[in-house]
Short mmCIF file of C-alpha atoms and ligand atoms in Angstrom, two decimals:
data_model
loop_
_atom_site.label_atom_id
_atom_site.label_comp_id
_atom_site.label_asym_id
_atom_site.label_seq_id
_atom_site.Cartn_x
_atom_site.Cartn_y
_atom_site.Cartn_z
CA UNK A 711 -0.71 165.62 4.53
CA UNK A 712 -1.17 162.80 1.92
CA UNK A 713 2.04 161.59 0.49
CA UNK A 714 1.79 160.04 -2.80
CA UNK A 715 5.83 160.62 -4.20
CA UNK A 716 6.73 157.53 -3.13
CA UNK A 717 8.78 157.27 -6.34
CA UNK A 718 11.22 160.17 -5.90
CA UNK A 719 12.10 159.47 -1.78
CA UNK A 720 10.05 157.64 0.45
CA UNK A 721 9.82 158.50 4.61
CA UNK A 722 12.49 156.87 6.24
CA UNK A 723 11.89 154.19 8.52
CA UNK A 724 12.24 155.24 12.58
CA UNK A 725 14.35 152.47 13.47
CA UNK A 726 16.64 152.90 10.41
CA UNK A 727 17.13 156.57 11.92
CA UNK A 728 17.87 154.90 15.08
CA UNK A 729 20.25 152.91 13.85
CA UNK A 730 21.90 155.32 11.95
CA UNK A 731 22.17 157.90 15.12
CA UNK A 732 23.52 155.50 17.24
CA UNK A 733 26.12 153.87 15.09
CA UNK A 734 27.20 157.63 14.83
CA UNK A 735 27.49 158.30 18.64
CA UNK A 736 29.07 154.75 19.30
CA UNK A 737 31.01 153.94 16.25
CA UNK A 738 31.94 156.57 14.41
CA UNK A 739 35.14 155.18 13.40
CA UNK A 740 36.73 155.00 10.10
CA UNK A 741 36.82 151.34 9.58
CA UNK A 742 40.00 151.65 7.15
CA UNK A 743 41.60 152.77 10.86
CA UNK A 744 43.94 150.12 12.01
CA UNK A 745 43.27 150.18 15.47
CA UNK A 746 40.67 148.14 17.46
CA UNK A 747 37.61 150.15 16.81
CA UNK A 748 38.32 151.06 13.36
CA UNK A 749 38.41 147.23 12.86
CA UNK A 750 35.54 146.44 14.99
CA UNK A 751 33.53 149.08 12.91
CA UNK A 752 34.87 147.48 9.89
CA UNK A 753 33.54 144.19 11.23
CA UNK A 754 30.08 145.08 11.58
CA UNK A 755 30.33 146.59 7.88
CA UNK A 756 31.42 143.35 6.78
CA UNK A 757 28.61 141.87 8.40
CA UNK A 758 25.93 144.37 6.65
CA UNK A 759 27.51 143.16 3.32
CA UNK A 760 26.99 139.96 4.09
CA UNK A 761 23.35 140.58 5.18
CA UNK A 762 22.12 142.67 2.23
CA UNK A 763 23.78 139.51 -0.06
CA UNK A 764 21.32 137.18 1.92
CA UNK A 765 18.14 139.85 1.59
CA UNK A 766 19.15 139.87 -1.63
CA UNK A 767 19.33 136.32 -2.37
CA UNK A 768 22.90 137.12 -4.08
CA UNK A 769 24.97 133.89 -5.10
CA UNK A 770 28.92 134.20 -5.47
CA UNK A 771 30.57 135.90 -7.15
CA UNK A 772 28.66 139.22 -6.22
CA UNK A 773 30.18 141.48 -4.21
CA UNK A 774 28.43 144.69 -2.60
CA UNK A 775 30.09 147.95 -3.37
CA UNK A 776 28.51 151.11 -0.81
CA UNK A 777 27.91 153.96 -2.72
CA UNK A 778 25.92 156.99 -2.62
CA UNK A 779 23.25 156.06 -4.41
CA UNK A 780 22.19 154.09 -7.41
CA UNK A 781 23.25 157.38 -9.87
CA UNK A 782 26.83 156.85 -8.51
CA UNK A 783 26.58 152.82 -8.89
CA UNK A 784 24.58 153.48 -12.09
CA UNK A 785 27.93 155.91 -13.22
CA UNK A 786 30.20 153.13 -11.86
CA UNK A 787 28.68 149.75 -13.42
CA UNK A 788 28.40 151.16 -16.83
CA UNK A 789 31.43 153.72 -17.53
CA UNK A 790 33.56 151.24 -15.83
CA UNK A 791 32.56 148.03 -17.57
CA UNK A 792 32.16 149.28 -20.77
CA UNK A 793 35.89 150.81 -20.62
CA UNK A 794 36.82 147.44 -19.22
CA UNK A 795 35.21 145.64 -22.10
CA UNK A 796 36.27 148.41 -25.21
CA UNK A 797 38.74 145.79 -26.48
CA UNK A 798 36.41 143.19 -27.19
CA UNK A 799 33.62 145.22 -28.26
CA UNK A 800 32.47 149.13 -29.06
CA UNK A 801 28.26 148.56 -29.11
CA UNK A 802 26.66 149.47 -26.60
CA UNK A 803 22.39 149.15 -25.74
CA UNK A 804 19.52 150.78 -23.77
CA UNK A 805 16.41 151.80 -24.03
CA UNK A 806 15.17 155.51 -24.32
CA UNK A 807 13.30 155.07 -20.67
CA UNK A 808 15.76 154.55 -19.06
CA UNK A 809 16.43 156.86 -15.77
CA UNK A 810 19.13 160.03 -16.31
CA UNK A 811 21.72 158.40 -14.18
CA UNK A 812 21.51 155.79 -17.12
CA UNK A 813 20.45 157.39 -20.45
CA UNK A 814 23.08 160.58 -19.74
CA UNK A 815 25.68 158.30 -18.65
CA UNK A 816 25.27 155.79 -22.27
CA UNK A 817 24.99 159.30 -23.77
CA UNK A 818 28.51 160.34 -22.07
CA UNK A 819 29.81 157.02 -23.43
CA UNK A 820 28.84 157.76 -26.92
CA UNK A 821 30.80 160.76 -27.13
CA UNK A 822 33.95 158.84 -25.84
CA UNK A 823 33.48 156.95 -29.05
CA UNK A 824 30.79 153.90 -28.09
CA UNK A 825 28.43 152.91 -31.04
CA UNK A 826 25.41 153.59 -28.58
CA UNK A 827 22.14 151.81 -30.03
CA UNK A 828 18.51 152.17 -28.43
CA UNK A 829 16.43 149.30 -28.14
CA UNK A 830 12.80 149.73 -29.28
CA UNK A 831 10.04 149.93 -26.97
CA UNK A 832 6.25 148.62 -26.89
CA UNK A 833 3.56 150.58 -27.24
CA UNK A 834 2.96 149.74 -23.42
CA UNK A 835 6.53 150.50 -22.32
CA UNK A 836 8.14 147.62 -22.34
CA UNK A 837 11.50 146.75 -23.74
CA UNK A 838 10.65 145.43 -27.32
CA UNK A 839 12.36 141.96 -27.23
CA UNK A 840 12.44 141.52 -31.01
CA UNK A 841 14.55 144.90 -31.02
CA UNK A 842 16.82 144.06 -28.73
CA UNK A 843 17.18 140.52 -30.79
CA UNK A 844 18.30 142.68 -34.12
CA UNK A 845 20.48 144.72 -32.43
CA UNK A 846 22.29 141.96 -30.80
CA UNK A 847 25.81 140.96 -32.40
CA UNK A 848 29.18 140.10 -31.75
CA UNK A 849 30.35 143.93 -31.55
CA UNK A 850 27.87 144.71 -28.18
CA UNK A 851 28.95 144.82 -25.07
CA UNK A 852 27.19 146.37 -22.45
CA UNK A 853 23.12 146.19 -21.99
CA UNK A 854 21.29 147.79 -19.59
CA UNK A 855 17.35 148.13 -18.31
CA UNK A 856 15.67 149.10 -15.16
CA UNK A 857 13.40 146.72 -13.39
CA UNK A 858 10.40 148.62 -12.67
CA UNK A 859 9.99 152.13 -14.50
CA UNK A 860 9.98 155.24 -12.33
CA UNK A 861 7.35 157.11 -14.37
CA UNK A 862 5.04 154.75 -15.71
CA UNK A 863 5.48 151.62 -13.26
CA UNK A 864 5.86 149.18 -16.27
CA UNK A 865 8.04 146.06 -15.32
CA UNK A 866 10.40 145.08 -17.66
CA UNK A 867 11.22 141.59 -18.69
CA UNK A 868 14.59 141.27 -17.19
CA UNK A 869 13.93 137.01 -17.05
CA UNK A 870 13.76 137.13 -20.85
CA UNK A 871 16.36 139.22 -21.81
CA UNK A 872 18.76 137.33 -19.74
CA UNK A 873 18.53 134.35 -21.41
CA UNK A 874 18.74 136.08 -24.77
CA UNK A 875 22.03 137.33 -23.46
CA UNK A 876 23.41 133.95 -22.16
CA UNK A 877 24.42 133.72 -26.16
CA UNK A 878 26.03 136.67 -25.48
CA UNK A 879 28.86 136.11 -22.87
CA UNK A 880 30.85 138.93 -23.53
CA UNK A 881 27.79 141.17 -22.79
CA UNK A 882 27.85 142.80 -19.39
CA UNK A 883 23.56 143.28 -18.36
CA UNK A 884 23.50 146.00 -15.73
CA UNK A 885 19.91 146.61 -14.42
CA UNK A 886 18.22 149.34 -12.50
CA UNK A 887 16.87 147.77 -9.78
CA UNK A 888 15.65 151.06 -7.74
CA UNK A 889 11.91 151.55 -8.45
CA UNK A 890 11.54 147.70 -8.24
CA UNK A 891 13.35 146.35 -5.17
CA UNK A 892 10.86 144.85 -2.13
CA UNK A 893 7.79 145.32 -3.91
CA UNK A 894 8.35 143.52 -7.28
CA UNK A 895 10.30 140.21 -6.98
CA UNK A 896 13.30 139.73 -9.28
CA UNK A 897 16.15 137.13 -9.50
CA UNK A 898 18.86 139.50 -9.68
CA UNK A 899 21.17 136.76 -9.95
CA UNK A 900 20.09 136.90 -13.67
CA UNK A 901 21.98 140.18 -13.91
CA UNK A 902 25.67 140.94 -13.61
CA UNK A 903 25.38 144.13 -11.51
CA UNK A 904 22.24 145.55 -9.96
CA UNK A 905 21.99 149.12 -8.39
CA UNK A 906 20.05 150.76 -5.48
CA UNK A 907 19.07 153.40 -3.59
CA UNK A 908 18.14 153.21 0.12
CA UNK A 909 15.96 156.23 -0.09
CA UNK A 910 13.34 154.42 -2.22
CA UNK A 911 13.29 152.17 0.56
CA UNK A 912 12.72 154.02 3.42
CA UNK A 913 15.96 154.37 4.00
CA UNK A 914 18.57 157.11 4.19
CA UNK A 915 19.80 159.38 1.31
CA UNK A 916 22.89 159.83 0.02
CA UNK A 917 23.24 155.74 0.18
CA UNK A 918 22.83 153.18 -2.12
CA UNK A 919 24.31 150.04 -3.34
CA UNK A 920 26.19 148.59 -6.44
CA UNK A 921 26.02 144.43 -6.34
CA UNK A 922 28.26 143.65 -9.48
CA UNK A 923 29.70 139.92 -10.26
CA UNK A 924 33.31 141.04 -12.21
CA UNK A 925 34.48 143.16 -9.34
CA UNK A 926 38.30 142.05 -10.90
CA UNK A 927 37.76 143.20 -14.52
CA UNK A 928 35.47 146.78 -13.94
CA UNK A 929 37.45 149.74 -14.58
CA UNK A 930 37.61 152.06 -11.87
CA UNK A 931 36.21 155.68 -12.53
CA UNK A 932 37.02 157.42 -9.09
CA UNK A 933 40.46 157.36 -8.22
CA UNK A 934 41.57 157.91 -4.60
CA UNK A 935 42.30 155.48 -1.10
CA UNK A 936 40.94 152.78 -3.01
CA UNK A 937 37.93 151.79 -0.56
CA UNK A 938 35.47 149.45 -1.77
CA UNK A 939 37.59 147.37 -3.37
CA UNK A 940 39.12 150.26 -5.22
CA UNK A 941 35.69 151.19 -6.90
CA UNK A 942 34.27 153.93 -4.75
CA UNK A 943 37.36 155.70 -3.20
CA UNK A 944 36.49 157.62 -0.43
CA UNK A 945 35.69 157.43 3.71
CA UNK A 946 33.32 154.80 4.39
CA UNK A 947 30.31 155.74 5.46
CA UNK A 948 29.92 152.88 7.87
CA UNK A 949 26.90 154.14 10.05
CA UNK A 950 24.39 155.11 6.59
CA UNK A 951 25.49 152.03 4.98
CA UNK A 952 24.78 149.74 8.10
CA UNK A 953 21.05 151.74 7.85
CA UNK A 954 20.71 150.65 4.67
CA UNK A 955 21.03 147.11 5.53
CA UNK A 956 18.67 147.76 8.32
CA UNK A 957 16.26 149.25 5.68
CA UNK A 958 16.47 146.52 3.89
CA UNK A 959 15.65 143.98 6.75
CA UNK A 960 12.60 145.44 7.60
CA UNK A 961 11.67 145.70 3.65
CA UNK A 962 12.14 142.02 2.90
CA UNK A 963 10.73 141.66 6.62
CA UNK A 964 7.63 142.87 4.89
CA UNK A 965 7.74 142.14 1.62
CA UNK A 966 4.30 139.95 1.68
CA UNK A 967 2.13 142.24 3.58
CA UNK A 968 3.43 145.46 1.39
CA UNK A 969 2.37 143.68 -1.27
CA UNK A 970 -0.55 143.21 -0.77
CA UNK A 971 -1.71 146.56 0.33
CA UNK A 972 0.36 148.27 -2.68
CA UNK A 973 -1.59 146.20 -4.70
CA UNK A 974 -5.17 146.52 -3.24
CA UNK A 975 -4.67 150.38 -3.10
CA UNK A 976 -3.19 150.91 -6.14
CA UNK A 977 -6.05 149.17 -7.72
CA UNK A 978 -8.41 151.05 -5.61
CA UNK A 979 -7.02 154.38 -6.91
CA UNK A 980 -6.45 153.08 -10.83
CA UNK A 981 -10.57 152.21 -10.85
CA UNK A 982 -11.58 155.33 -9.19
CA UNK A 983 -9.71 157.44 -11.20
CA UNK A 984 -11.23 155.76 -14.22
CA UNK A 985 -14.56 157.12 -13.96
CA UNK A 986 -13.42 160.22 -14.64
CA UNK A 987 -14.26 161.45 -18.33
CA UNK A 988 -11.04 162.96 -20.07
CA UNK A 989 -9.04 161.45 -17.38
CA UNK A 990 -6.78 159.05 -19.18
CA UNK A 991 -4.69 156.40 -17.44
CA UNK A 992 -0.90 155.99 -18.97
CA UNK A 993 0.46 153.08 -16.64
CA UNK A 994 -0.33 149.90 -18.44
CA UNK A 995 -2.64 147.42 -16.71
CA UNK A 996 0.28 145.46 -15.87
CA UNK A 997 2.74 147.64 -14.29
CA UNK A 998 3.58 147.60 -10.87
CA UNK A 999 0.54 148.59 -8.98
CA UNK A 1000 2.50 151.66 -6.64
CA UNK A 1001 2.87 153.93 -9.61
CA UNK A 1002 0.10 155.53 -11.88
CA UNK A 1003 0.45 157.56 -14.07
CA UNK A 1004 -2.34 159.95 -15.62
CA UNK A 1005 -3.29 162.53 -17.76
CA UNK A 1006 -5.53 165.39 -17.91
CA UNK A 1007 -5.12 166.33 -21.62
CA UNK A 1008 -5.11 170.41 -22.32
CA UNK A 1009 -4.22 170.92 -18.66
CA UNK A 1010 -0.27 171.69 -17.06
CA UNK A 1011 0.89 168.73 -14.98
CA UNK A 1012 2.28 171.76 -13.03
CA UNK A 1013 -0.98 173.24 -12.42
CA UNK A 1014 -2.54 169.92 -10.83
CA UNK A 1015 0.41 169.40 -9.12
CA UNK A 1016 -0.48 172.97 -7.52
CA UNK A 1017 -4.16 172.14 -7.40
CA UNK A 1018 -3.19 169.00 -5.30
CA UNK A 1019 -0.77 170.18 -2.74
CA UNK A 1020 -4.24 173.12 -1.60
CA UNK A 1021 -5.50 170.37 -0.53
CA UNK A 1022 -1.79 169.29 1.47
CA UNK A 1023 -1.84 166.42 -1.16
CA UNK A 1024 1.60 165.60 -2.78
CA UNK A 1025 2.20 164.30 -6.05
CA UNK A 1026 4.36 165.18 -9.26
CA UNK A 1027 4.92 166.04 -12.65
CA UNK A 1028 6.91 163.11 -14.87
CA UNK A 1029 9.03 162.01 -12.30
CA UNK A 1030 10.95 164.64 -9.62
CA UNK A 1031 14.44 164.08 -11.50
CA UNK A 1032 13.40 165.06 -15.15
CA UNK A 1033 10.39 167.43 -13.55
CA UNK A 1034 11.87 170.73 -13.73
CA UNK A 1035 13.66 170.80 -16.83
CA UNK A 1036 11.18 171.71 -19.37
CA UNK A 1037 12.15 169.12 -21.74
CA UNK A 1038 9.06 166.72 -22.44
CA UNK A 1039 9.99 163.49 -20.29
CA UNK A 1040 11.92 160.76 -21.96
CA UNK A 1041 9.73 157.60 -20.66
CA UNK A 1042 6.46 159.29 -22.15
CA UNK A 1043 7.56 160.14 -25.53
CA UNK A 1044 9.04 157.25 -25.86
CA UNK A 1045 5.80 155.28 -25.28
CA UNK A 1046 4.57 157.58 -28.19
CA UNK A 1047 2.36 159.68 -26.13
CA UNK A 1048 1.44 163.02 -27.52
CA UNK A 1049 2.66 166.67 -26.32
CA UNK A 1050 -0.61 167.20 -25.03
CA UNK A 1051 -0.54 163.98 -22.70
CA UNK A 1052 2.58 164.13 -21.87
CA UNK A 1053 2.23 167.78 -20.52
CA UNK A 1054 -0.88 167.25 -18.72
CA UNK A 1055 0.53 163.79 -16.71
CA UNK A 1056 1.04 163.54 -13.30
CA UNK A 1057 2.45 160.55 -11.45
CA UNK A 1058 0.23 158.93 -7.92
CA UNK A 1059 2.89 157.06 -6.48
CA UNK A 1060 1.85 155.15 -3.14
CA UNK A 1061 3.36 153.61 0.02
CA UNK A 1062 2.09 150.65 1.83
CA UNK A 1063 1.31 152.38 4.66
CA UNK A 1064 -1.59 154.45 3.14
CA UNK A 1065 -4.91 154.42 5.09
CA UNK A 1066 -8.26 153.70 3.86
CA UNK A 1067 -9.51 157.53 5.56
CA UNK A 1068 -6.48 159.26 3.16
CA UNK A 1069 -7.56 157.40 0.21
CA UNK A 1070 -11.06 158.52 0.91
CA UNK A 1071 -9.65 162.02 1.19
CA UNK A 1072 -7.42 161.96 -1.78
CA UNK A 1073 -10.59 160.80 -4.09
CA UNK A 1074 -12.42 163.67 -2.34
CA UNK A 1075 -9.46 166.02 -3.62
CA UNK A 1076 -9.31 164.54 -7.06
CA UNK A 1077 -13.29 165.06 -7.36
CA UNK A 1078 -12.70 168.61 -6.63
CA UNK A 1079 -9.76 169.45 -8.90
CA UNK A 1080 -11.60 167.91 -11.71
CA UNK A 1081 -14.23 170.18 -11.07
CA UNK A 1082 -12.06 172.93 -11.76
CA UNK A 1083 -10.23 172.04 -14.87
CA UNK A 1084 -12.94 169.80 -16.47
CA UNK A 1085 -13.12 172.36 -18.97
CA UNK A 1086 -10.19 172.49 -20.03
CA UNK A 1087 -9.71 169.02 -20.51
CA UNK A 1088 -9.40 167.94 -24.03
CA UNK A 1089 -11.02 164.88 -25.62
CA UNK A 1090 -9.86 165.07 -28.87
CA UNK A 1091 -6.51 164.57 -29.04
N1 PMP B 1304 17.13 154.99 -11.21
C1 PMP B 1304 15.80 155.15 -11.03
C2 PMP B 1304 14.86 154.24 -11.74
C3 PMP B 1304 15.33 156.14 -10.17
O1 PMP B 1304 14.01 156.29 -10.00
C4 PMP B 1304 16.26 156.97 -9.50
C5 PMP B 1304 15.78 158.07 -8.57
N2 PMP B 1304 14.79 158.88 -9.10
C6 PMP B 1304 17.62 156.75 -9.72
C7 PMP B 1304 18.01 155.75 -10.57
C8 PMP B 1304 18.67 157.60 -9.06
O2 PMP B 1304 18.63 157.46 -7.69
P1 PMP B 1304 19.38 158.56 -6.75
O3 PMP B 1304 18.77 159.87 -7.10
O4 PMP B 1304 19.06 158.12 -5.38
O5 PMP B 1304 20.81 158.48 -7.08
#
């Protein structure tokens, strides 16, 4: 098979399976246990905190908070900061891009009584600066963007709008960092929490990680033992979260040589594809080169989809959280892409490990589902 849904779980790494079966047969221990291996367990959890900090390049005060995965750190950062914050503020902003975890979760706010606001975006995806600018004022409190975009692959300018919110101290900036982590560098020091998930990683699921600086102000919104510094109650999962460091060694490991091939690939596939007549390409130029995102006007992003996995090639729809509701998907429409486009899109989404001989047989693939549903292809739109 060809795997090219990179963006909704990516193969996990063998050694981060290792490592995750044998902390379970040797340390299996509940590291809130008081006894010796409970706190030598704990220990080595410590220790993966620390690490992930370092891969991370985090600077005091961030702390790392284990979760199980970035919609529960997404859930966490922004209900519990913008309860934490109500008093000095009731505004808060995002754009309409943003993933589910994010845009349902500002949505769940707003009917608790927040003045929720959308920032503009460009005509290329991007966050529209100048929006956010007007929208800023003494009364927000809470801001939050991804890095890289899950559907698209547009990178957002988190630099920029974290100086435009130094003005703003009482603003808490919560980013997104899941699509981008590894493969698009970022100083997430710029942000006050960050979220992952170690499946996007090659790592496990059901893991993931919050990094937030004002671990004493955040509300907590899951009440229990108080584990993680009372902000995700609940047994530790000390053997998936020391795989997720692991993950993330061999990621940063990496990083350079990734790169690289994600970026000679994905301009390999973005050219090819271009030739074809009807075929249009959605991803800006810019975005991050392991995502693309096309269209074949007139025809069901369903039916390729189909057409694709004959040939034991994988791809999908919008993106595999939003792709089964029937709802057109949030990130295209708000790029102000027709129905049309937007139903006939289908997202290529690579991993470095790709081989020339499967991108030879993907573009043999594509040739042939073209043929099929040239005709119904649409030029006029
Ligand atoms: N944010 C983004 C940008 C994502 O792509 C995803 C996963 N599709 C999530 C958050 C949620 O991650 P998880 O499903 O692992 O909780």
């Amino acid at each position: 098979m060809i795997y090219l849904d990179n963006a909704a779980t990516t193969k996990p790494n063998e050694d981060v399976i290792q490592t995750y079966t044998q902390m379970n047969q040797q340390y299996f221990f509940n590291p809130n246990s008081p006894h010796s291996a409970g706190i030598k367990i704990a220990h080595l959890l410590d220790k993966a905190r620390e690490n992930i900090k370092q891969y991370l390049n985090l600077k005091d005060p961030f702390n790392i908070i284990f979760t199980s995965g970035a919609t529960e750190s997404n859930n966490i950062a922004l209900q519990g900061m913008a309860k934490a914050k109500k008093r000095f503020g009731n505004t808060i902003l995002t754009t309409k891009m943003e993933h589910p975890s994010v845009l349902e979760t500002m949505r769940g706010l707003e009917d608790e009584g927040f003045n929720l606001k959308y920032i503009k975006t460009t005509n290329d995806g991007k966050l529209d600066i100048s929006s956010l600018q007007e929208l800023l004022n003494d009364d927000v409190v809470l801001v939050t963007c991804m890095h890289v975009n899950n559907v698209m692959g547009q990178i957002q300018p988190i630099e920029e709008i974290s100086r435009i919110l130094e003005e703003y101290p009482k603003v808490h900036f919560h980013v997104d960092g899941v699509q981008g982590f590894g493969k698009v560098p970022l100083d997430i020091n710029l942000a006050d929490s960050y979220s992952l998930s170690a499946h996007k990683f090659h790592g496990l699921k059901g893991s993931g990680i919050l990094a937030i600086k004002q671990i004493k102000s955040i509300k907590q919104i899951i009440f229990g033992g108080g584990q993680e510094q009372g902000l995700r109650s609940g047994t530790v999962n000390a053997p998936v979260n020391i795989a997720l460091a692991k993950a993330m060694r061999i990621m940063n490991d990496r990083m350079e040589g990734n790169a690289q091939a994600l970026s000679q690939r994905g301009k390999e596939i973005r050219a090819f594809v271009e030739q074809y007549k009807g075929v249009l390409i959605n991803s800006p130029i810019d975005a991050a080169p392991y995502i693309l995102n096309i269209s074949f006007p007139g025809v069901k992003g369903e039916v390729l989809v189909n057409a694709f996995s004959k040939f034991e090639i994988y791809l999908s729809t919008t993106s595999a959280c939003s792709s089964k509701k029937s709802s057109h998907n949030e990130t295209l429409k708000a790029m102000g892409l027709s129905n049309l486009v937007i139903e006939g899109s289908i997202r290529i989404s690579i991993a470095p490990d790709l081989t020339n001989e499967q991108i030879e047989r993907f573009k043999d693939a594509f040739d042939k589902v073209y043929k099929e549903v040239k005709e119904l292809i649409k030029y006029e739109l």
